[in-house]
CSV table of C-alpha atoms and ligand atoms in Angstrom, one decimal:
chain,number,residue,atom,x,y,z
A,1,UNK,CA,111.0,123.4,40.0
A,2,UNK,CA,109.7,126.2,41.9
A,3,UNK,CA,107.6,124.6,44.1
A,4,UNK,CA,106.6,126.0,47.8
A,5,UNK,CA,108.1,129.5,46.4
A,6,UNK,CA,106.5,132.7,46.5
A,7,UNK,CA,107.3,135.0,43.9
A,8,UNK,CA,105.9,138.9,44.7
A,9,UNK,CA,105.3,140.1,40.7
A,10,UNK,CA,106.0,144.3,40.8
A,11,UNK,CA,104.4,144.8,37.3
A,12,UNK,CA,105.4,148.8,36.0
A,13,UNK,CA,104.0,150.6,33.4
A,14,UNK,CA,105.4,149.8,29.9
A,15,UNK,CA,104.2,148.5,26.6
A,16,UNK,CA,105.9,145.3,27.4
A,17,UNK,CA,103.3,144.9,30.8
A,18,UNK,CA,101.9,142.4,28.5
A,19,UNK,CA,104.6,140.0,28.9
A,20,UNK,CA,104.3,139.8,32.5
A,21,UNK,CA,101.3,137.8,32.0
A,22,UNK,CA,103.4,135.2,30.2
A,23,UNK,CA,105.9,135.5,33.0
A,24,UNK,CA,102.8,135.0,35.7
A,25,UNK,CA,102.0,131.1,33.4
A,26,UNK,CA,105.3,130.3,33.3
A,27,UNK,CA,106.0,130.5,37.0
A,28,UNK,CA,102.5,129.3,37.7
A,29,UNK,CA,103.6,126.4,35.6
A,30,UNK,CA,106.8,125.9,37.8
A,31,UNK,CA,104.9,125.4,40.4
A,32,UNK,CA,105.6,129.2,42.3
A,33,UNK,CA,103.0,130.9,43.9
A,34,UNK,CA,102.6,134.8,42.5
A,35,UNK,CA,101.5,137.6,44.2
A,36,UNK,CA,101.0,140.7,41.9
A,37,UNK,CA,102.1,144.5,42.7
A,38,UNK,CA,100.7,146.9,39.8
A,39,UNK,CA,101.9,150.4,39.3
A,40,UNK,CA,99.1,153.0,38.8
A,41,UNK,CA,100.9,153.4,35.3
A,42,UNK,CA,101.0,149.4,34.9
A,43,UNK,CA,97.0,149.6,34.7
A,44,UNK,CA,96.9,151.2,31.2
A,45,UNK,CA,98.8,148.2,29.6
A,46,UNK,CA,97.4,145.1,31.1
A,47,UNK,CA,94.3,145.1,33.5
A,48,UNK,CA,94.3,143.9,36.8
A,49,UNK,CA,91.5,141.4,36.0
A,50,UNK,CA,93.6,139.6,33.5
A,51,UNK,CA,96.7,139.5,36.3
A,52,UNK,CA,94.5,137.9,38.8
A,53,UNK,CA,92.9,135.7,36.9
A,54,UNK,CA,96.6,134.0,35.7
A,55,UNK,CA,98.0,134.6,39.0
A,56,UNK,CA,95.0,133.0,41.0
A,57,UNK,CA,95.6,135.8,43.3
A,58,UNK,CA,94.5,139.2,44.4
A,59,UNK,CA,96.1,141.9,42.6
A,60,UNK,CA,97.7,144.9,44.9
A,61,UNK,CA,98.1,148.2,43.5
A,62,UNK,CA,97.7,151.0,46.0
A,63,UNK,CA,99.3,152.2,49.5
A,64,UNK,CA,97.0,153.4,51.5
A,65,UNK,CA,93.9,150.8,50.8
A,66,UNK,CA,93.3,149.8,54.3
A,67,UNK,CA,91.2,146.9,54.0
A,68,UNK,CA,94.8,145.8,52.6
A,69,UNK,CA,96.6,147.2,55.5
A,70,UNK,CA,93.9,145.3,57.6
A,71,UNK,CA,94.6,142.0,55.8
A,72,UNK,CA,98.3,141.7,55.5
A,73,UNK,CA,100.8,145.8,55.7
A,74,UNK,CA,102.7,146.5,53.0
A,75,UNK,CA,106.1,145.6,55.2
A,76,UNK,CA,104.6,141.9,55.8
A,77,UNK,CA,103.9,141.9,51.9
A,78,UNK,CA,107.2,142.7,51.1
A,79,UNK,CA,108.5,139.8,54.0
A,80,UNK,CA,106.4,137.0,52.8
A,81,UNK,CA,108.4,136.4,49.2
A,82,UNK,CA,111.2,134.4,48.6
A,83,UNK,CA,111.9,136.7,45.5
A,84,UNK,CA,110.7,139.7,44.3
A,85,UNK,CA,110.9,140.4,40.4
A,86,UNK,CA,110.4,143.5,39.0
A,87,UNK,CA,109.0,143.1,35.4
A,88,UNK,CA,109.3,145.0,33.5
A,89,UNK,CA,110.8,147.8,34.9
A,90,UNK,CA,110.5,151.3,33.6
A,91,UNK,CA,113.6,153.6,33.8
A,92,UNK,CA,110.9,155.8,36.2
A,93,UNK,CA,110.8,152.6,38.6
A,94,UNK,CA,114.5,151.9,38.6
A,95,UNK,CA,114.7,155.6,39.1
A,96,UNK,CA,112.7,155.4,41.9
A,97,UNK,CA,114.5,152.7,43.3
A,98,UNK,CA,118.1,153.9,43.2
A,99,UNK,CA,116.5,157.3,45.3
A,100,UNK,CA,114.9,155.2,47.9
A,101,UNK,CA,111.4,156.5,46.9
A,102,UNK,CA,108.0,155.2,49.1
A,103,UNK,CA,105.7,157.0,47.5
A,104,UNK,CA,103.5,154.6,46.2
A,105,UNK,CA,102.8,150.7,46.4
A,106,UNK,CA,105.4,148.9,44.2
A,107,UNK,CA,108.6,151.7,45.2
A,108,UNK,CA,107.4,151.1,49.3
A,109,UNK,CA,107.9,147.3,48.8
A,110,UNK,CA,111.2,147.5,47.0
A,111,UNK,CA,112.2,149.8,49.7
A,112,UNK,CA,110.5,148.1,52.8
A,113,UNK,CA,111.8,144.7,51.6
A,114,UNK,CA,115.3,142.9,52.7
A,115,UNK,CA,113.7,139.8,50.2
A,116,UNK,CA,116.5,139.6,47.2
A,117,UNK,CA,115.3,141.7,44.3
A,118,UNK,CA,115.7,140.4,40.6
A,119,UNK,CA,114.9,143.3,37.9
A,120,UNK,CA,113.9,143.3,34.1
A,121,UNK,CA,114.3,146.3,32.6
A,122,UNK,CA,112.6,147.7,29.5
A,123,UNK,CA,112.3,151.0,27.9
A,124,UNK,CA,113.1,152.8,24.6
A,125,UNK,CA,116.9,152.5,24.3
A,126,UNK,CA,117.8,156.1,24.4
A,127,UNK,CA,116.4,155.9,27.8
A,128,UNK,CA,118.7,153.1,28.8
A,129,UNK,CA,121.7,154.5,27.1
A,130,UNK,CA,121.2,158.0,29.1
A,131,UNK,CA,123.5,158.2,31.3
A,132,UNK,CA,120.8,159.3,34.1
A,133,UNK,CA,119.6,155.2,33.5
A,134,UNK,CA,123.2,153.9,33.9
A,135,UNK,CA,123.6,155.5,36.9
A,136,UNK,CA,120.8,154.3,38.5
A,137,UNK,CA,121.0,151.0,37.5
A,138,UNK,CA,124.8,150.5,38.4
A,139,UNK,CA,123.1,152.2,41.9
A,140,UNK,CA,120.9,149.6,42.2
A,141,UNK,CA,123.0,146.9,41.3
A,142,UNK,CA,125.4,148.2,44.4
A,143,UNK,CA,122.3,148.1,46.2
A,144,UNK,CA,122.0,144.1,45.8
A,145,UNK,CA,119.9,144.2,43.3
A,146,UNK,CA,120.3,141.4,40.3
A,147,UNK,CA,119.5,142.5,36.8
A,148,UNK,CA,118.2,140.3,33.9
A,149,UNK,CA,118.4,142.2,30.0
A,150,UNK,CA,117.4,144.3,28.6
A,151,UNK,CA,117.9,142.4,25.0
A,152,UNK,CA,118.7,144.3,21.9
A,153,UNK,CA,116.1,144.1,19.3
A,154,UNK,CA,113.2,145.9,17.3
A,155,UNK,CA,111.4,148.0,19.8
A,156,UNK,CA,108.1,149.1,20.3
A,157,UNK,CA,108.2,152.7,19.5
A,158,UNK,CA,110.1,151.7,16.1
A,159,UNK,CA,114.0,152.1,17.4
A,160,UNK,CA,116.6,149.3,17.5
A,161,UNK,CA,118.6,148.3,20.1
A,162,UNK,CA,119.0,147.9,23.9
A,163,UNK,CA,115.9,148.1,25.9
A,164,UNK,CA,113.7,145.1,25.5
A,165,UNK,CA,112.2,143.0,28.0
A,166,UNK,CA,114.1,139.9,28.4
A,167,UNK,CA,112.0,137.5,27.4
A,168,UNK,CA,109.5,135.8,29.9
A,169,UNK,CA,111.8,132.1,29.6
A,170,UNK,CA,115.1,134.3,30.6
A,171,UNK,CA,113.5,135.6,33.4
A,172,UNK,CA,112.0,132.3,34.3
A,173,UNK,CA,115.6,131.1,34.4
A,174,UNK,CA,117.0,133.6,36.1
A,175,UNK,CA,114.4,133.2,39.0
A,176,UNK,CA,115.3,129.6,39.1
A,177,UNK,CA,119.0,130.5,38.9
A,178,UNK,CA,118.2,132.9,42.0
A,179,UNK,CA,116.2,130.5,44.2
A,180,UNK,CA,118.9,127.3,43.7
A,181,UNK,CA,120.2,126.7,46.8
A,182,UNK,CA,124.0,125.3,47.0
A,183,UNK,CA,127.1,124.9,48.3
A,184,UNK,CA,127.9,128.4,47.7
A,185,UNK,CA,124.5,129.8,49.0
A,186,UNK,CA,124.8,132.7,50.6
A,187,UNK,CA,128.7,133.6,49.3
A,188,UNK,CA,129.6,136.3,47.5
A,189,UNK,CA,131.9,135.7,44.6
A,190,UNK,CA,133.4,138.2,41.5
A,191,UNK,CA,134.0,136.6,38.3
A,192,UNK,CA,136.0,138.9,36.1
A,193,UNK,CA,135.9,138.2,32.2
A,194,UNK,CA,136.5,139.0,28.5
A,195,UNK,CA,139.5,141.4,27.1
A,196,UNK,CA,139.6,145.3,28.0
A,197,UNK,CA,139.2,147.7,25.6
A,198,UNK,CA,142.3,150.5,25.4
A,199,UNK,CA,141.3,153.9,23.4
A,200,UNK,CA,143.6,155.2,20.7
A,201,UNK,CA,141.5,157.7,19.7
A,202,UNK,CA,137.5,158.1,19.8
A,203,UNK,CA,137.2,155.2,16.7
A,204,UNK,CA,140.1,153.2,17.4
A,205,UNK,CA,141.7,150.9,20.4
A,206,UNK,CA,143.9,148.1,21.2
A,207,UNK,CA,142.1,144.4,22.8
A,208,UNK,CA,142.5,141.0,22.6
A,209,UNK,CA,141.3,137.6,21.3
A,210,UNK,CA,139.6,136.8,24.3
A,211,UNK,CA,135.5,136.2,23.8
A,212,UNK,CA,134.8,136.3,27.1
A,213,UNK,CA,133.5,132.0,27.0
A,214,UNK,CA,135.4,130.6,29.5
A,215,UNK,CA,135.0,133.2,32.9
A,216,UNK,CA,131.1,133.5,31.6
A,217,UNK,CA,130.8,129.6,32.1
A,218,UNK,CA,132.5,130.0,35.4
A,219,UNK,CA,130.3,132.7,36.6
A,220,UNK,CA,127.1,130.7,35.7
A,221,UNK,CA,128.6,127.3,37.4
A,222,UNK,CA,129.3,129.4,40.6
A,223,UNK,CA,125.5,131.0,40.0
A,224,UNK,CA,124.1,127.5,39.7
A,225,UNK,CA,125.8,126.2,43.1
A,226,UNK,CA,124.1,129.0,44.5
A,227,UNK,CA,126.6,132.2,44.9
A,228,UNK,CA,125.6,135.6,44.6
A,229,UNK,CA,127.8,136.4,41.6
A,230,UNK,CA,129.1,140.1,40.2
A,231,UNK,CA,130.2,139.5,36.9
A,232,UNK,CA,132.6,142.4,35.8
A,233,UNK,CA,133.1,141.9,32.0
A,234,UNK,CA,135.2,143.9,29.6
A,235,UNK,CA,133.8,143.7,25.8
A,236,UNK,CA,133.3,140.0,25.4
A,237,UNK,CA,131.6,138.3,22.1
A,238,UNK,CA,129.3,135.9,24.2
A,239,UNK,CA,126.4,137.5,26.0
A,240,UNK,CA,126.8,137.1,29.9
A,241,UNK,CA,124.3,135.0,31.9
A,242,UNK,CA,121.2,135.3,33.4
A,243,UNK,CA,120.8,136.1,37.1
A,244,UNK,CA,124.2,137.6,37.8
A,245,UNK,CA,124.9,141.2,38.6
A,246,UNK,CA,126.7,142.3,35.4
A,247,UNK,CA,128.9,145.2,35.4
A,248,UNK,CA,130.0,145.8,32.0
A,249,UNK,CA,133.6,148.0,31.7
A,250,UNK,CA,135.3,148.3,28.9
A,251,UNK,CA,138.9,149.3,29.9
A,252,UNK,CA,141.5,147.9,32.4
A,253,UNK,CA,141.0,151.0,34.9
A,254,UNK,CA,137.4,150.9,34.8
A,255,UNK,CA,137.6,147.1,35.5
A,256,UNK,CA,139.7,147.8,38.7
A,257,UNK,CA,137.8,150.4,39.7
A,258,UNK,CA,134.3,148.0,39.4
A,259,UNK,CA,136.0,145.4,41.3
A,260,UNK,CA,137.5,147.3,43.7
A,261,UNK,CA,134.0,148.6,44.4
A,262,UNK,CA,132.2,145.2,44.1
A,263,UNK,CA,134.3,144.0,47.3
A,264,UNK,CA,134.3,142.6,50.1
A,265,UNK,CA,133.5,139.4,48.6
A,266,UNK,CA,134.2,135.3,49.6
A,267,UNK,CA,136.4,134.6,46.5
A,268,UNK,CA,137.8,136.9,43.6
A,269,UNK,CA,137.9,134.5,40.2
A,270,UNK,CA,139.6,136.8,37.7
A,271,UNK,CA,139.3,135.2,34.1
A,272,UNK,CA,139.5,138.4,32.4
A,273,UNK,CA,142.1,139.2,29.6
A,274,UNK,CA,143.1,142.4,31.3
A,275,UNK,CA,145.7,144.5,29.0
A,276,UNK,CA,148.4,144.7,30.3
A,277,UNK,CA,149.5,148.6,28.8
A,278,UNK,CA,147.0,151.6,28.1
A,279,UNK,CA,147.7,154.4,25.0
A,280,UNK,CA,148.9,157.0,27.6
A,281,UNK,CA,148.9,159.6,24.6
A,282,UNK,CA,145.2,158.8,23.6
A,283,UNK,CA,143.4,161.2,21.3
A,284,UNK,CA,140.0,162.8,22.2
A,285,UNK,CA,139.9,163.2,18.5
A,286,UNK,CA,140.0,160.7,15.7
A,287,UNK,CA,143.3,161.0,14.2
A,288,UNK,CA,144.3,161.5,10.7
A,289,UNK,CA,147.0,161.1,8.1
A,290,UNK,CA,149.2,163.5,7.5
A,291,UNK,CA,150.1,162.9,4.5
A,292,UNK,CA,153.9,162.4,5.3
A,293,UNK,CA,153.7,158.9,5.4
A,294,UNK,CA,154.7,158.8,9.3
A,295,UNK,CA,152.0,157.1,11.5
A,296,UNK,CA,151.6,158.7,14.8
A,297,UNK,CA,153.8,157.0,17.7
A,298,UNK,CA,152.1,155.3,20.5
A,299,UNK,CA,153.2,155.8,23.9
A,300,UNK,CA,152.0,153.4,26.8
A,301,UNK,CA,151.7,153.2,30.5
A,302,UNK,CA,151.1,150.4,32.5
A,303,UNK,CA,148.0,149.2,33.6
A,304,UNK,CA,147.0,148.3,37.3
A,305,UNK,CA,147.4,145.3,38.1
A,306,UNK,CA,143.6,144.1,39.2
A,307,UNK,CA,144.7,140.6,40.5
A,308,UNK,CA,147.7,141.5,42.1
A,309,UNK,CA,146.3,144.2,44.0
A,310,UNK,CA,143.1,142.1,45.4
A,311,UNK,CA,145.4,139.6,46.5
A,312,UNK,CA,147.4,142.2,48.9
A,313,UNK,CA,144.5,144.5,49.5
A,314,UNK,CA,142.8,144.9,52.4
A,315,UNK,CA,140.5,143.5,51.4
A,316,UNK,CA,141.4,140.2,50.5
A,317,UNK,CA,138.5,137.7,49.7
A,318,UNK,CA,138.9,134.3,51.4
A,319,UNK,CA,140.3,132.6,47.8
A,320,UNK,CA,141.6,134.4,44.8
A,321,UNK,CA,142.2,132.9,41.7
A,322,UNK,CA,144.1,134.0,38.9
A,323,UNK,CA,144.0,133.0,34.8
A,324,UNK,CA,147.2,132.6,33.1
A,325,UNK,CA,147.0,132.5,29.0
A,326,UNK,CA,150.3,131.0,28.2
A,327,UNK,CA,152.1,130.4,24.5
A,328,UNK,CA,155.5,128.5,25.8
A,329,UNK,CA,156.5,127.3,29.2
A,330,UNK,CA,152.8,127.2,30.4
A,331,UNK,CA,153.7,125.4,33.7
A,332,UNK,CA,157.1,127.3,34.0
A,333,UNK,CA,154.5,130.9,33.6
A,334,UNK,CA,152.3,130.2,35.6
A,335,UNK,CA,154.1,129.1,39.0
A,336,UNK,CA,155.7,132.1,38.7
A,337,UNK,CA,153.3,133.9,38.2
A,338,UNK,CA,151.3,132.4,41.2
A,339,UNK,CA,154.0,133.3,43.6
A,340,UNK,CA,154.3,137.2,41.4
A,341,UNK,CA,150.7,137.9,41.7
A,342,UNK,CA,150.2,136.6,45.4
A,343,UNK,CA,147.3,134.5,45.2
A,344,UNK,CA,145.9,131.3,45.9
A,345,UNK,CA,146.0,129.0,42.7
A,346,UNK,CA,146.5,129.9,38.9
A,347,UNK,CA,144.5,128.2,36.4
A,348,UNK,CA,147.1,128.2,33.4
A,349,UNK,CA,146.1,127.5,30.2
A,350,UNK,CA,147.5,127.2,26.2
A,351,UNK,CA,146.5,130.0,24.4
A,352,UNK,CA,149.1,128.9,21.1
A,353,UNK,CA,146.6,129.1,18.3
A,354,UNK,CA,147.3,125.5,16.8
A,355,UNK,CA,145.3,124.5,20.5
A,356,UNK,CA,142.3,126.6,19.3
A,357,UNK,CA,141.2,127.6,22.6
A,358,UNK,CA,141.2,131.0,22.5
A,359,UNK,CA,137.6,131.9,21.5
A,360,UNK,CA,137.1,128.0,21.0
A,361,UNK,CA,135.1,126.0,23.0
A,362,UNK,CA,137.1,123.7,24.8
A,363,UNK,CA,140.0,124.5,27.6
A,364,UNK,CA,142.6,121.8,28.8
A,365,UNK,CA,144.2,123.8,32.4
A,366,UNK,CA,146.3,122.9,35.1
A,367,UNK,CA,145.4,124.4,38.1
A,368,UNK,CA,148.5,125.7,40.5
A,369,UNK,CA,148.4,125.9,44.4
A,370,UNK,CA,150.3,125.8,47.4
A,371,UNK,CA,149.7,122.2,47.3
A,372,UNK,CA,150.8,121.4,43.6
A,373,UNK,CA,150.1,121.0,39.9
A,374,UNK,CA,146.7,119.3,39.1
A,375,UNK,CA,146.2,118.7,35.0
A,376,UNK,CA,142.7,118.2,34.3
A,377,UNK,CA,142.1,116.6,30.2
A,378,UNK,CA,140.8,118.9,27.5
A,379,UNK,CA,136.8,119.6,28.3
A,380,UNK,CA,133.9,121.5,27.2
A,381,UNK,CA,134.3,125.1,28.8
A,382,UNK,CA,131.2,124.2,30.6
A,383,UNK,CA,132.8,121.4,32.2
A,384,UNK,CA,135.8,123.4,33.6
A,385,UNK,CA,133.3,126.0,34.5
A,386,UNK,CA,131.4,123.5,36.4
A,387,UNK,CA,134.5,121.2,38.0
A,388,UNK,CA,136.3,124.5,38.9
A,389,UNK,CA,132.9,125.8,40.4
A,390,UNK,CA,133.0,122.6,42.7
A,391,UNK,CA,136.5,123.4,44.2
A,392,UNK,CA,136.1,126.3,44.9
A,393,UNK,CA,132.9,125.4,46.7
A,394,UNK,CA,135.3,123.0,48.4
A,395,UNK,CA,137.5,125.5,49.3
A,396,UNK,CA,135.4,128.3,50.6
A,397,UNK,CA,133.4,125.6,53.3
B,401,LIG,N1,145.4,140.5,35.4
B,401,LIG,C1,144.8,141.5,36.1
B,401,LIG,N2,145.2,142.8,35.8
B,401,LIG,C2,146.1,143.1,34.9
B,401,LIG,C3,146.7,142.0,34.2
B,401,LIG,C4,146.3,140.7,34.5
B,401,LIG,O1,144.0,141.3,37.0
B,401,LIG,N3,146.4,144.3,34.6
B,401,LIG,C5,145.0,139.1,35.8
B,401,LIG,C6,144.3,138.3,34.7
B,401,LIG,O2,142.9,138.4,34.9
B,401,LIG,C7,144.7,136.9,35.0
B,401,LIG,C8,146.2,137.0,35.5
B,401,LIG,O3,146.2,138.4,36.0
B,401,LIG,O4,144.0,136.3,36.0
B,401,LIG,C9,147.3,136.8,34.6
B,401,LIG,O5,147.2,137.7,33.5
B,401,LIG,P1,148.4,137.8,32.5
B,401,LIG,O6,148.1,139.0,31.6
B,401,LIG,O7,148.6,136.5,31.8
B,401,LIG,O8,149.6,138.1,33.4
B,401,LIG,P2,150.7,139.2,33.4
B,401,LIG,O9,150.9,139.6,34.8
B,401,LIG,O10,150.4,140.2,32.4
B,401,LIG,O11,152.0,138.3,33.0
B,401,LIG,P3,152.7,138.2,31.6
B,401,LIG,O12,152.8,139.6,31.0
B,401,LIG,O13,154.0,137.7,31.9
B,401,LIG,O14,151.9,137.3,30.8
C-alpha cells in the first residue's frame, strides 16, 4: 500500500510519544520506509532505542551533530520524504511551527522542508481550546499543512475532551489518503459542508437539519482521487475525514470569511446549508422572561451569499458547484437558481421529509449545467460522493 514511500516520523514530546511506536509498525507493515526525527522533549516518553529498533533505522534527534551533517544535512533530510508526519504534535511544536522556528532538529525540518506536512496533534484540551492553539493551528493549516484529530476522549492527565492523539489507524489512513495519487493530484479543491450556526443569545441560535453527510463524502471522494482538499464545515453531526484540512466555522460570516481565505483554488464544491438570515439584534447576554408574557422580537439581516460571491469574484476557481435543497419544484429551483447564483452546475436535491434524505443516508440529485439536466437514481451518499468526485475530475483535466 505504501510501498517505495518514505515517511520522515517528527516524534514531539507528549505522553502519547508512545503511540508513535504503533504508528512506526503500522507503516512498516504497509510497506513505507520511516525515518525518525525526536524532539529533545520526545526522549523522556519513548527512547530512541525502542524507535530504531521498530523503524529499522537510525534515529535523528539533534542539529548540530555533524557526523549527521557529514552523512546526509538536515535540508537533504527534509528533501528525501514523500511525507512528513508530525506525531504527536505538542501545542509547543505547532507553536513553533506557525512562528517559523529553526531552533532545533524537528522545527529546522518542518521549516527547511517544501515535502507536504500531515500533523497529529495532542495535548491536554484546555491547551487546544486556548485560543493561542487555534491560532496557530488555523496558521499552519494556511501554511499547507494537513491536520489529522485530535479525538475527544479520556485524557491522560484526567480531563475529557479534545486533545487526544488520533489513533495510530487514522493516521495510517490519512497518510495513505495523502500519498494516493489521482486524477485530481496536485488540484486544490474547497468542499463546504454542514448547516451554520446563527446566535440569539450566548445559549441559544437558529440552524438547520443538515448533518453535514453528504459534502463530507464529497470531500473524502475528491481526497481519495487525489486533491488537496479544505474542508470548511459549519456544526455538522458526522465527524469530517481524515487527511483534509478542516476548518471548522460555525456561522455563515465566518464560513465566508474561511473560504474567501482558503482561495485561489481549482474548484469551489459548496454543499453546505448556509442560512440564509442572521439575528441582527443578537444578545451578548442570555435573555430572560419578562414575565409579561411577550417573547422578545427577532430582527434579521441577510447573510452573504458565499456561493454567489465565489462565482463573480475575482477569484473564480476553474468549476463552482452549487447545492440546492428543494421541497417543491426541485428542477424548476434549481435552474434558476443556477443562472441566480452564476455558477457552473447545481446539484439539486429533495429535501421533503417523506424522501428522508436530510440527515439520511441516501441522496437521489439531478445535476444542472450549461449542457442540461442529468438525473442520477437514489444512491448511497458515498456513491454520489464518489460519481460526482469523478466529473468533476472530468471537468477540471
Ligand atoms: N449558499 C451560500 N451562501 C448562502 C446561502 C446559500 O453559499 N448564504 C449556497 C449553498 O451552499 C448551496 C446554494 O447556495 O450550494 C443554494 O443554497 P440555498 O440556500 O438553497 O439557496 P438560496 O439562495 O438560499 O435560495 P432559496 O432561498 O430560494 O432556497
Amino acid at each position: 500500500m505504501l510501498a517505495q514511500k518514505r515517511i520522515l516520523l517528527v516524534i514531539g514530546g507528549g505522553i502519547a510519544a508512545y503511540k508513535a511506536l504503533e504508528l512506526i509498525r503500522l507503516l512498516r507493515g504497509a510497506g513505507a520506509a520511516v525515518t525518525p526525527v525526536m524532539t529533545k522533549a520526545a526522549g523522556e516518553f519513548v527512547t530512541p532505542l525502542s524507535v530504531s529498533a521498530l523503524a529499522g533505522e537510525k534515529v535523528y534527534a539533534h542539529l548540530f551533530d555533524l557526523t549527521d551533517e557529514a552523512e546526509m544535512g538536515h535540508i537533504q533530510l527534509s528533501r528525501v520524504a514523500d511525507l512528513i508526519v508530525v506525531a504527536p504534535a505538542t501545542a509547543d511544536l505547532i507553536a513553533r511551527m506557525a512562528q517559523g522556528r529553526a531552533d532545533d532538529l524537528a522545527s529546522t525540518l518542518l521549516l527547511a522542508t517544501d515535502t507536504p506536512v500531515l500533523v497529529a496533534p495532542a495535548m491536554n484540551v484546555r491547551m487546544w481550546t486556548h485560543p493561542a492553539t487555534q491560532r496557530n493551528v488555523a496558521q499552519i493549516q494556511a501554511d499547507g499543512a494537513r491536520l489529522i484529530g485530535p479525538d475527544d476522549g479520556d485524557m491522560a492527565c484526567g480531563e475529557y475532551g479534545p486533545g487526544r492523539l488520533a489513533e495510530p489507524p487514522a493516521i495510517l489512513a490519512a497518510i495513505t489518503a495523502m500519498l494516493a495519487k489521482g486524477p485530481l493530484t496536485g488540484k486544490h479543491i474547497i468542499v463546504t459542508s454542514g448547516p451554520t450556526h446563527e446566535p440569539i443569545d450566548p445559549v441559544r441560535y437558529i440552524a438547520n437539519r443538515s448533518s453535514g453527510a453528504q459534502g463530507t463524502a464529497i470531500a473524502a471522494a475528491l481526497r481519495d482521487l487525489g486533491a488537496r482538499v479544505s474542508f470548511v464545515t459549519g456544526p455538522a453531526t458526522v465527524p469530517p475525514p481524515a487527511g483534509v484540512t478542516v476548518i471548522p466555522v460555525e456561522t455563515a460570516a465566518q464560513m465566508a470569511d474561511a473560504v474567501a481565505r482558503a482561495l485561489p483554488a481549482d474548484a469551489a464544491i459548496m454543499a453546505a446549508a448556509v442560512a440564509d438570515w442572521r439575528v441582527s439584534n443578537a444578545s451578548d447576554r442570555k435573555m430572560k422572561k419578562d414575565g409579561t408574557g411577550t417573547a422578545p422580537a427577532l430582527q434579521f439581516a441577510e447573510n452573504p451569499d458565499i456561493l454567489k460571491t465565489v462565482s463573480h469574484g475575482p477569484n473564480r476557481p476553474r468549476l463552482v458547484v452549487g447545492f440546492a435543497a428543494e421541497t417543491d419544484d426541485v428542477i424548476a429551483h434549481a435552474q434558476a437558481k443556477l443562472a441566480r447564483k452564476g455558477c457552473d452546475w447545481i446539484v439539486a436535491n429533495d429535501v421533503s421529509p417523506a424522501t428522508g434524505i436530510m440527515g439520511g443516508a441516501e441522496n437521489a440529485v439531478t445535476i444542472l449545467s450549461a449542457k442540461g439536466a442529468e438525473t442520477w437514481p437514489r444512491l448511497p451518499k458515498d456513491e454520489v460522493a464518489r460519481r460526482l468526485a469523478h466529473r468533476i475530475a472530468d471537468a477540471l483535466k
